[in-house]
């Protein structure tokens, strides 16, 4: 059994209702459905206004409500069915006009759900309209859950043949049988009660925003969806004015251990928000902000996912003061949330500023790390020591390409999330595009991932641009040296690269400059862990090719491995004064406009490569604007350094 609840805008007119029916169809293919609906948007307000009118006025205003529903019926039905449903609506309207004006507001859900139930039946669905007034028992200010649950369970089990139960939200009745409401927004609670009573597999609240958001997107355009939120935090936000969810709806679902999913009727493919039993964090970070008018003042409620530091109110006050916003008071509502009270009229400005402080300037970044090798471990170590607000959310073992790792990342990443690839997997790059498409940035130290066939590389780049996310991999060439960035600057300024010469193989440079005989130097390099597992990879230039491809592509040259002429190093032929050089050079006769090669080159004291010793790297870039080359030289090896470069890519 799935319980689906649709709010007023989701059933506002015939087009919206058709969307609802599509979503119900999909749910029906999985099993039974309880479909809870609100009144059509604005209807409850109109009914409340109606009840306060003089009798003469009432007729005209009542007619307008009837007409809105009839317009929907005329669009959804034809022929005999239309006649029948028009009659149903008219009967409901007659009941309304005869009711106690106090009870007018309980009619909106009767109209909407009777129309929708009729439409489902007309489409051949075995649908049954249930009268919530007979099921939900309201005593005093609260719901009598034992009675309510028993009645709901019975109503459903009495009709095993029914596929979709259609349920008016918002209403119930007291012990005397008199109709009552659950309070404004109460249809969410109806749905939660049904889910709990029926032990539903899924409780979905369909609305007109893409989930619970960091604040109301109508007030702050940069508000974003919260992927996961605890029952507690959702309750606090709802109780403090977030309209997307009715606060009393949290409890029944929580008691029954059912997650509440908040979804967008108008964008049904978006993941929405899951409200569930997510644990508190040791140190709270901001989740969302609600805003409410409260008597003489307005209140903002800033909610976190764990305890906040005692200094937070003071810091907020200072920040707001700097923005010329006067607050009446700022105090803790609980360990996990802060209440700011303001004069009426100041709340929007204050809300925008607080949203900016909590969600836009905060440098807190969620990091999802794959690969716990040397670089990955060094990175975790540095993150632990810096003041930068980085939350390491998920770490996958070395070479991990576990689907669950990525699924969890997609479900929980915030707007500032970064996926960090410190593996040396050949295939993990296949995840880069889906990761970027999920709105998550990518930082990689894995040069295998960036030296894949050009078409795949170009797709990653395009996706990053389209999604306005970054894909950074400075570490893949020359570790922490700012090489790719420098090439980028040239390319961005329409400069034309004439040649690049690079000494980028730490291993070979170490061997060639050690002063030892080749074989001995190679053995030493192996001992200190400089070589690849298979040293012929280094000698054969395999690693250097990857770096050259990345360099060339950064310069806008769509180089493939097959374009590079490689002369592997033959240990017995090595002479002193040689360096292992990767180069590209402009050559209009070459197929891609450039010639690319990797080979031993004999250099003299005038060559910038002459001075490159040990595991240092050097790159020399000649361009049209810089005919005298830009030379970058420095350490090219070391896990700590590589990790610091990864961190730079994350934070820059
Ligand atoms: N129709 C009711 C209201 O407007 C209940 C609901 O929509 O949840 O408050
Ligand atoms: Mg609502």
XYZ file of C-alpha atoms and ligand atoms in Angstrom:
662
model
C 0.000 0.000 0.000
C 1.244 3.451 -0.900
C -0.305 6.617 0.477
C -0.183 9.583 -1.884
C -1.307 13.039 -0.843
C -1.801 15.919 -3.253
C -2.083 19.538 -2.144
C -4.369 22.277 -3.428
C -2.229 23.435 -6.361
C -1.788 19.826 -7.476
C -5.575 19.537 -7.939
C -6.271 23.178 -8.834
C -7.674 22.489 -12.298
C -8.280 19.769 -14.877
C -4.715 19.895 -16.217
C -3.239 19.530 -12.749
C -5.635 16.697 -11.937
C -4.551 14.848 -15.094
C -0.993 15.007 -13.804
C -2.148 13.567 -10.490
C -3.882 10.730 -12.313
C -0.656 9.877 -14.161
C 1.235 9.691 -10.877
C -1.519 7.547 -9.338
C -1.390 5.247 -12.375
C 2.308 4.654 -11.818
C 1.727 3.918 -8.124
C -1.191 1.613 -8.968
C 1.117 -0.545 -11.052
C 3.047 -1.264 -7.844
C 0.072 -2.061 -5.603
C -2.839 -0.543 -3.726
C -3.092 3.196 -3.257
C -4.702 5.506 -0.735
C -5.098 8.860 -2.457
C -5.578 11.802 -0.098
C -6.380 15.194 -1.616
C -6.747 18.762 -0.450
C -9.409 21.152 -1.618
C -8.627 22.874 -4.920
C -6.267 25.765 -4.280
C -7.812 28.755 -2.544
C -11.087 26.934 -1.949
C -10.763 26.589 1.838
C -10.011 30.323 2.126
C -13.016 31.116 -0.060
C -15.265 28.905 2.061
C -14.064 30.595 5.242
C -14.731 33.986 3.663
C -18.146 32.737 2.583
C -19.110 31.793 6.094
C -18.547 35.364 7.245
C -20.733 36.937 4.524
C -24.252 38.282 4.678
C -26.799 35.841 3.177
C -27.353 37.934 -0.033
C -23.622 38.103 -0.735
C -23.230 34.444 0.072
C -25.265 33.303 -2.920
C -23.033 35.046 -5.470
C -19.764 33.961 -3.810
C -21.063 30.411 -3.340
C -21.960 30.286 -7.023
C -18.354 31.201 -7.916
C -17.083 28.197 -5.941
C -19.607 25.930 -7.656
C -18.559 27.286 -11.073
C -14.869 26.544 -10.456
C -15.659 22.924 -9.732
C -18.028 22.647 -12.659
C -15.350 23.996 -14.980
C -13.119 21.120 -13.894
C -15.909 18.587 -14.359
C -16.622 19.904 -17.860
C -13.010 19.429 -18.832
C -12.620 15.973 -17.315
C -15.894 14.299 -18.298
C -18.257 14.013 -21.258
C -21.772 12.698 -21.926
C -23.651 10.826 -19.233
C -20.699 10.770 -16.860
C -20.463 14.531 -16.988
C -24.149 14.804 -16.092
C -23.678 12.447 -13.136
C -20.670 14.267 -11.748
C -22.312 17.684 -12.230
C -25.142 16.285 -10.122
C -22.703 15.026 -7.447
C -21.101 18.457 -7.279
C -24.510 20.127 -7.094
C -25.600 17.812 -4.271
C -22.439 18.648 -2.354
C -23.129 22.322 -2.954
C -26.686 21.974 -1.626
C -25.316 20.308 1.514
C -22.880 23.186 1.853
C -25.610 25.801 1.642
C -27.632 23.975 4.282
C -24.677 23.495 6.617
C -23.756 25.554 9.634
C -21.502 28.349 8.268
C -18.876 27.256 10.807
C -18.571 24.007 8.873
C -18.324 25.503 5.383
C -14.563 25.072 5.378
C -14.921 21.309 5.571
C -16.507 21.109 2.105
C -13.524 21.871 -0.127
C -12.075 18.373 0.192
C -15.518 16.822 -0.409
C -15.774 18.576 -3.771
C -12.274 17.773 -4.949
C -12.148 14.119 -3.930
C -15.636 13.272 -5.216
C -14.663 14.600 -8.635
C -11.341 12.694 -8.618
C -12.933 9.426 -7.447
C -15.506 9.703 -10.242
C -12.756 10.337 -12.779
C -10.800 7.262 -11.667
C -13.902 5.080 -11.925
C -14.687 6.546 -15.306
C -11.167 5.529 -16.381
C -11.923 1.955 -15.344
C -10.060 2.001 -12.031
C -11.670 0.222 -9.113
C -11.785 3.319 -6.903
C -13.711 3.860 -3.702
C -14.402 7.187 -2.024
C -14.001 6.952 1.747
C -15.619 9.511 4.024
C -12.880 10.701 6.382
C -15.565 12.104 8.661
C -16.462 8.512 9.542
C -12.843 7.459 10.005
C -10.815 10.168 11.687
C -11.865 10.750 15.267
C -10.869 14.138 16.647
C -11.213 14.613 20.364
C -10.369 17.988 21.803
C -7.362 19.273 19.914
C -5.954 15.900 18.995
C -6.668 12.787 17.010
C -7.788 9.661 18.803
C -5.317 7.405 17.082
C -6.463 3.971 18.339
C -10.040 4.597 17.175
C -8.917 6.236 13.942
C -6.444 3.503 13.010
C -8.964 0.757 13.692
C -11.590 2.406 11.528
C -9.206 3.077 8.654
C -7.857 -0.478 8.720
C -11.378 -1.850 8.694
C -12.606 0.427 5.902
C -9.746 -0.793 3.742
C -9.912 -4.474 4.636
C -13.678 -4.473 4.029
C -12.928 -3.783 0.360
C -10.176 -6.105 -0.796
C -11.151 -5.567 -4.446
C -10.510 -1.819 -4.393
C -7.364 -0.521 -6.115
C -7.502 3.132 -5.112
C -9.126 4.548 -1.999
C -9.889 8.226 -2.463
C -9.833 10.175 0.769
C -10.710 13.790 1.559
C -7.913 15.316 3.623
C -8.274 17.813 6.466
C -11.550 16.570 7.977
C -12.774 14.154 10.615
C -15.410 14.204 13.305
C -15.709 14.277 17.065
C -17.312 11.734 19.391
C -20.772 13.211 18.736
C -20.321 12.761 14.990
C -19.940 16.467 14.361
C -17.527 17.360 11.556
C -14.140 18.806 12.623
C -10.920 19.799 10.905
C -7.311 18.925 11.615
C -6.282 22.562 11.238
C -5.099 24.491 8.184
C -2.809 22.352 6.068
C -4.224 19.275 7.792
C -4.461 17.022 4.727
C -0.814 16.076 5.259
C -1.829 14.724 8.643
C -4.697 12.752 7.107
C -2.177 11.096 4.805
C 0.232 10.361 7.643
C -2.584 8.838 9.735
C -3.595 6.625 6.818
C 0.001 5.546 6.261
C 0.429 4.637 9.921
C -2.943 2.884 10.152
C -2.247 0.790 7.075
C 1.475 0.183 7.653
C 2.081 1.739 4.237
C 5.232 0.977 2.264
C 5.517 4.570 1.194
C 4.069 7.930 2.151
C 4.345 10.587 -0.531
C 3.321 14.194 -0.085
C 3.030 15.738 -3.546
C 3.226 19.507 -3.650
C 4.194 22.458 -5.848
C 7.842 22.822 -4.806
C 10.653 20.290 -5.307
C 10.730 19.125 -1.681
C 11.472 20.734 1.649
C 13.803 23.560 0.744
C 16.395 25.566 2.640
C 13.717 28.235 2.778
C 10.594 29.194 0.854
C 11.789 29.624 -2.768
C 9.117 32.277 -3.246
C 11.051 34.449 -0.762
C 14.618 33.492 -1.637
C 15.339 32.418 -5.172
C 18.550 30.603 -4.300
C 16.741 28.256 -1.910
C 17.523 24.659 -2.667
C 16.044 21.274 -1.950
C 17.147 19.430 1.186
C 17.688 15.814 0.051
C 17.323 14.221 3.494
C 16.081 15.612 6.760
C 15.397 14.087 10.154
C 11.860 13.929 11.547
C 12.993 16.361 14.246
C 14.385 19.013 11.932
C 11.399 18.690 9.568
C 9.034 19.066 12.492
C 10.837 22.174 13.768
C 10.831 23.793 10.335
C 7.145 22.969 9.853
C 6.184 24.150 13.331
C 8.063 27.397 12.736
C 6.276 28.275 9.543
C 7.564 26.166 6.637
C 4.315 25.587 4.743
C 5.487 22.659 2.695
C 4.631 20.203 5.467
C 2.035 20.358 8.255
C 3.915 19.797 11.519
C 1.425 17.357 13.099
C 1.875 15.118 10.048
C 5.340 14.098 11.228
C 4.336 12.157 14.331
C 2.134 9.335 12.973
C 4.670 8.489 10.250
C 7.565 8.604 12.673
C 5.811 6.364 15.208
C 5.075 3.860 12.463
C 8.648 4.051 11.138
C 7.537 5.286 7.730
C 9.596 7.811 5.771
C 7.771 10.817 4.370
C 8.750 11.732 0.848
C 8.012 15.260 -0.313
C 7.712 15.394 -4.097
C 6.878 17.921 -6.801
C 3.722 17.154 -8.819
C 4.939 19.432 -11.581
C 8.399 17.814 -11.769
C 7.713 14.226 -10.757
C 11.192 13.008 -11.732
C 13.015 15.158 -9.181
C 14.210 13.235 -6.132
C 12.479 15.527 -3.589
C 13.080 15.276 0.147
C 13.061 12.231 2.389
C 12.001 12.863 5.972
C 13.232 9.935 8.023
C 15.170 8.653 11.029
C 18.442 10.368 10.126
C 20.786 10.673 13.094
C 21.828 14.017 14.510
C 25.320 15.197 13.711
C 27.794 15.764 16.476
C 28.222 19.339 15.357
C 25.210 20.863 13.685
C 25.283 22.389 10.250
C 22.420 24.428 8.859
C 19.479 22.616 7.324
C 16.829 25.236 6.667
C 15.125 28.466 7.701
C 11.442 28.985 8.341
C 9.671 32.305 8.714
C 6.442 33.068 10.530
C 4.420 36.096 11.613
C 3.861 35.713 15.296
C 1.628 38.239 17.029
C 3.360 41.592 17.106
C 6.621 40.399 15.589
C 8.006 38.129 12.912
C 10.137 35.135 13.703
C 12.846 33.406 11.769
C 13.762 29.913 12.815
C 17.182 28.632 11.753
C 17.369 24.864 12.038
C 20.485 22.681 12.162
C 21.032 18.929 12.088
C 22.788 18.808 15.446
C 23.807 21.024 18.363
C 25.017 24.520 17.534
C 27.924 26.320 19.108
C 27.008 28.766 21.876
C 28.708 31.533 19.894
C 26.248 31.264 16.994
C 23.622 33.808 18.187
C 26.311 36.431 18.755
C 27.823 35.813 15.350
C 24.438 36.047 13.670
C 23.658 39.305 15.457
C 26.945 40.820 14.303
C 26.389 39.715 10.723
C 22.822 41.060 10.682
C 23.915 44.337 12.247
C 26.496 44.768 9.525
C 23.644 44.378 7.029
C 21.694 47.093 8.937
C 19.061 44.662 10.147
C 17.776 45.329 13.636
C 16.763 42.282 15.618
C 14.606 42.214 18.732
C 16.160 39.048 20.057
C 18.256 36.119 18.961
C 18.147 33.027 21.081
C 18.294 29.288 21.132
C 14.942 27.541 20.637
C 16.704 24.272 21.396
C 20.293 23.113 21.012
C 19.533 22.565 17.329
C 17.703 25.723 16.356
C 17.819 29.453 16.747
C 14.944 31.905 16.862
C 15.335 35.466 15.664
C 12.524 37.868 16.344
C 12.123 40.997 14.273
C 9.743 43.871 13.674
C 7.058 43.214 11.091
C 8.307 44.176 7.665
C 11.939 43.340 8.390
C 11.548 39.605 7.988
C 12.146 39.274 4.259
C 15.387 41.237 4.320
C 16.512 39.304 7.392
C 15.515 35.988 5.840
C 17.538 36.701 2.703
C 20.551 37.732 4.732
C 20.323 34.674 6.980
C 19.918 32.383 3.995
C 23.000 33.951 2.502
C 24.945 33.516 5.744
C 23.820 29.921 6.278
C 23.799 28.543 2.764
C 25.598 30.805 0.349
C 28.744 32.216 1.928
C 29.382 29.276 4.153
C 32.410 27.516 2.764
C 31.195 24.197 4.138
C 31.657 21.692 1.375
C 30.488 18.106 1.364
C 33.261 15.826 0.174
C 32.620 12.317 -1.122
C 35.948 10.580 -1.469
C 36.676 7.514 -3.537
C 40.078 5.955 -2.981
C 41.796 5.682 0.347
C 45.288 5.199 -1.031
C 48.269 7.440 -0.272
C 46.719 10.614 -1.672
C 43.247 9.921 -0.270
C 44.621 9.321 3.216
C 46.821 12.410 3.067
C 43.776 14.407 1.973
C 41.681 13.205 4.921
C 44.579 14.065 7.171
C 44.872 17.631 5.849
C 41.114 18.165 5.971
C 41.194 17.126 9.608
C 43.804 19.793 10.314
C 42.472 22.797 8.388
C 39.872 25.277 9.563
C 38.064 25.002 6.267
C 34.558 23.780 6.797
C 34.622 20.535 4.932
C 32.279 17.728 5.810
C 33.631 14.402 4.694
C 30.361 12.638 4.071
C 31.353 9.350 2.581
C 34.604 7.541 1.916
C 34.948 4.567 -0.384
C 37.836 2.160 -0.255
C 40.586 2.208 -2.802
C 39.339 1.719 -6.368
C 35.786 1.641 -5.153
C 33.188 1.803 -7.856
C 30.464 0.537 -5.695
C 27.112 1.646 -7.051
C 25.810 2.075 -3.495
C 28.494 4.685 -2.839
C 27.253 6.795 -5.747
C 23.567 6.231 -4.995
C 24.065 7.429 -1.456
C 26.017 10.420 -2.703
C 23.190 11.343 -5.112
C 20.660 11.060 -2.332
C 22.495 13.169 0.224
C 24.695 15.688 -1.584
C 24.085 19.357 -0.901
C 24.510 22.127 -3.460
C 28.192 22.454 -2.634
C 29.155 18.837 -2.836
C 32.354 17.577 -4.436
C 33.088 14.062 -5.551
C 36.822 13.470 -5.166
C 38.429 10.662 -7.146
C 41.751 9.674 -5.612
C 41.683 6.191 -7.079
C 43.697 5.078 -10.058
C 40.795 3.165 -11.484
C 40.558 2.876 -15.267
C 36.777 2.754 -15.271
C 35.535 5.023 -12.495
C 35.378 7.907 -14.995
C 32.094 6.429 -16.250
C 30.548 7.868 -13.111
C 31.787 11.408 -13.742
C 28.944 12.343 -16.093
C 26.140 11.044 -13.861
C 27.811 12.705 -10.871
C 27.964 16.058 -12.653
C 24.399 15.597 -13.825
C 23.379 15.141 -10.207
C 24.759 18.655 -9.627
C 27.905 17.466 -7.867
C 31.338 18.913 -8.645
C 34.242 16.616 -9.497
C 37.868 16.844 -8.422
C 40.201 14.131 -9.621
C 43.788 13.132 -9.093
C 43.200 10.060 -11.238
C 44.910 10.687 -14.550
C 43.547 7.490 -16.049
C 40.091 9.052 -15.822
C 41.075 12.117 -17.841
C 43.123 10.354 -20.517
C 40.220 8.252 -21.777
C 39.275 8.563 -25.478
C 38.741 12.196 -26.406
C 35.003 11.877 -27.049
C 34.455 10.666 -23.482
C 36.658 13.401 -22.083
C 34.761 16.028 -24.097
C 31.444 14.703 -22.805
C 32.594 15.157 -19.193
C 33.703 18.706 -19.946
C 30.450 19.557 -21.714
C 28.395 18.105 -18.882
C 30.289 20.143 -16.309
C 29.666 23.311 -18.323
C 25.986 22.522 -18.883
C 25.421 21.753 -15.203
C 27.526 24.743 -14.087
C 29.660 22.465 -11.972
C 33.417 22.184 -11.941
C 35.585 19.312 -13.087
C 39.118 19.973 -11.820
C 42.161 17.752 -12.077
C 45.235 19.954 -11.627
C 46.906 17.159 -9.653
C 46.971 14.808 -12.635
C 49.959 16.604 -14.215
C 52.906 17.808 -12.184
C 51.135 17.210 -8.858
C 50.661 20.579 -7.178
C 52.360 22.704 -9.843
C 49.873 25.133 -11.427
C 50.366 23.711 -14.895
C 46.884 23.062 -16.227
C 45.718 26.365 -14.853
C 48.478 28.185 -16.714
C 47.574 26.483 -19.970
C 43.972 27.352 -19.326
C 44.817 31.014 -18.928
C 46.499 31.026 -22.318
C 43.631 29.229 -23.992
C 41.038 31.478 -22.383
C 42.733 34.586 -23.664
C 42.714 33.328 -27.268
C 46.449 32.895 -27.096
C 47.763 30.158 -29.357
C 49.995 27.453 -27.935
C 53.058 26.964 -30.145
C 54.746 24.258 -28.148
C 54.730 22.509 -24.814
C 57.721 20.596 -23.514
C 57.301 18.727 -20.304
C 59.443 16.687 -17.989
C 56.598 15.051 -16.117
C 57.778 11.542 -15.326
C 59.117 11.701 -11.780
C 60.313 8.125 -12.035
C 62.331 8.537 -15.197
C 63.708 11.871 -14.204
C 64.809 10.402 -10.922
C 66.555 7.573 -12.739
C 68.137 9.805 -15.378
C 69.488 12.366 -12.925
C 70.558 10.027 -10.110
C 74.128 9.678 -11.342
C 73.820 5.911 -10.841
C 73.926 3.256 -13.540
C 70.479 2.810 -15.080
C 69.662 -0.633 -13.658
C 70.684 0.346 -10.174
C 68.752 3.600 -10.280
C 65.669 1.750 -11.501
C 65.915 -0.713 -8.625
C 66.191 2.159 -6.160
C 63.208 3.924 -7.675
C 61.208 0.722 -7.267
C 62.320 0.390 -3.668
C 61.137 3.839 -2.698
C 57.814 3.294 -4.438
C 58.336 5.719 -7.293
C 57.536 3.376 -10.139
C 54.197 1.997 -11.228
C 53.505 -1.544 -10.095
C 54.882 -2.621 -13.446
C 57.942 -0.394 -14.119
C 57.694 -0.994 -17.858
C 54.700 1.345 -17.726
C 57.073 4.142 -16.804
C 59.815 3.130 -19.203
C 57.333 2.614 -22.024
C 56.024 6.128 -21.508
C 52.498 4.956 -20.646
C 52.203 7.278 -17.689
C 53.795 10.154 -19.595
C 51.297 9.712 -22.454
C 48.411 10.163 -20.078
C 49.892 13.394 -18.818
C 50.588 14.598 -22.338
C 47.001 13.884 -23.412
C 45.699 15.881 -20.479
C 48.092 18.759 -21.231
C 47.166 18.845 -24.909
C 43.446 18.669 -24.263
C 43.730 21.516 -21.810
C 45.270 23.500 -24.658
C 42.252 22.641 -26.815
C 43.966 19.971 -28.888
C 41.809 16.811 -29.182
C 44.806 14.504 -28.907
C 44.405 10.728 -28.729
C 46.966 8.223 -27.555
C 47.415 6.999 -31.143
C 48.566 10.498 -32.186
C 51.600 10.340 -29.923
C 54.899 9.000 -31.216
C 56.451 7.139 -28.302
C 60.057 6.005 -28.108
C 60.303 3.745 -25.057
C 63.397 4.072 -22.907
C 66.010 1.463 -23.580
C 68.052 1.298 -20.408
C 71.204 0.091 -22.150
C 71.238 3.046 -24.601
C 70.708 5.863 -22.119
C 73.366 8.563 -22.187
C 74.161 11.261 -19.694
C 72.530 14.606 -20.339
C 69.299 12.988 -21.484
C 65.818 13.848 -20.201
C 62.541 12.075 -20.838
C 60.478 14.750 -22.542
C 56.843 14.832 -23.595
C 56.188 17.451 -26.215
C 53.613 18.906 -28.530
C 54.529 21.298 -31.226
C 52.473 23.249 -33.702
C 52.760 21.712 -37.148
C 50.118 22.599 -39.697
C 50.942 19.487 -41.698
C 50.038 17.167 -38.792
C 46.427 15.843 -38.747
C 45.421 17.760 -35.620
C 47.688 20.717 -36.275
C 50.232 19.491 -33.727
C 52.930 16.856 -33.524
C 53.137 14.955 -30.261
C 56.034 12.855 -29.075
C 57.525 11.240 -25.999
C 61.195 10.401 -26.121
C 64.628 10.834 -24.609
C 66.109 14.164 -25.522
C 69.703 15.210 -25.075
C 69.760 18.585 -23.394
C 72.462 21.159 -22.809
C 72.853 23.729 -20.029
C 70.701 26.207 -22.018
C 67.708 23.908 -21.970
C 65.257 24.473 -19.095
C 65.134 20.685 -18.660
C 68.829 20.636 -17.801
C 68.297 21.703 -14.225
C 65.398 19.404 -13.434
C 66.660 16.971 -10.794
C 65.237 13.990 -8.964
C 61.470 13.824 -8.918
C 61.028 17.432 -9.948
C 58.852 18.291 -12.904
C 59.186 21.053 -15.455
C 56.987 22.370 -18.138
C 57.789 25.013 -20.708
C 54.973 26.611 -22.677
C 55.576 28.762 -25.739
C 52.607 30.628 -27.133
C 51.949 33.361 -29.672
C 51.691 35.949 -26.904
C 54.606 34.496 -24.936
C 57.292 33.582 -27.472
C 59.833 33.406 -24.686
C 58.474 30.405 -22.803
C 56.628 30.336 -19.532
C 58.490 27.845 -17.387
C 57.029 26.152 -14.364
C 59.304 23.955 -12.359
C 59.182 22.337 -8.951
C 58.431 19.243 -6.964
C 56.357 16.750 -8.903
C 55.893 13.979 -6.409
C 54.628 13.430 -2.897
C 51.318 12.321 -1.478
C 50.972 15.308 0.856
C 51.633 17.734 -1.926
C 49.237 15.989 -4.261
C 46.613 16.022 -1.521
C 47.123 19.743 -0.968
C 46.581 20.269 -4.665
C 43.380 18.216 -4.540
C 42.232 20.331 -1.615
C 42.940 23.472 -3.624
C 40.810 22.161 -6.442
C 38.015 21.479 -3.960
C 38.084 24.920 -2.365
C 39.296 27.253 -5.109
N -7.640 22.564 2.425
C -7.064 22.715 3.728
C -6.310 24.034 3.829
O -6.270 24.792 2.872
C -6.206 21.565 4.120
C -5.016 21.284 3.218
O -4.943 21.760 2.102
O -4.132 20.566 3.671
O -5.791 24.343 4.862
Mg -0.052 21.924 2.690
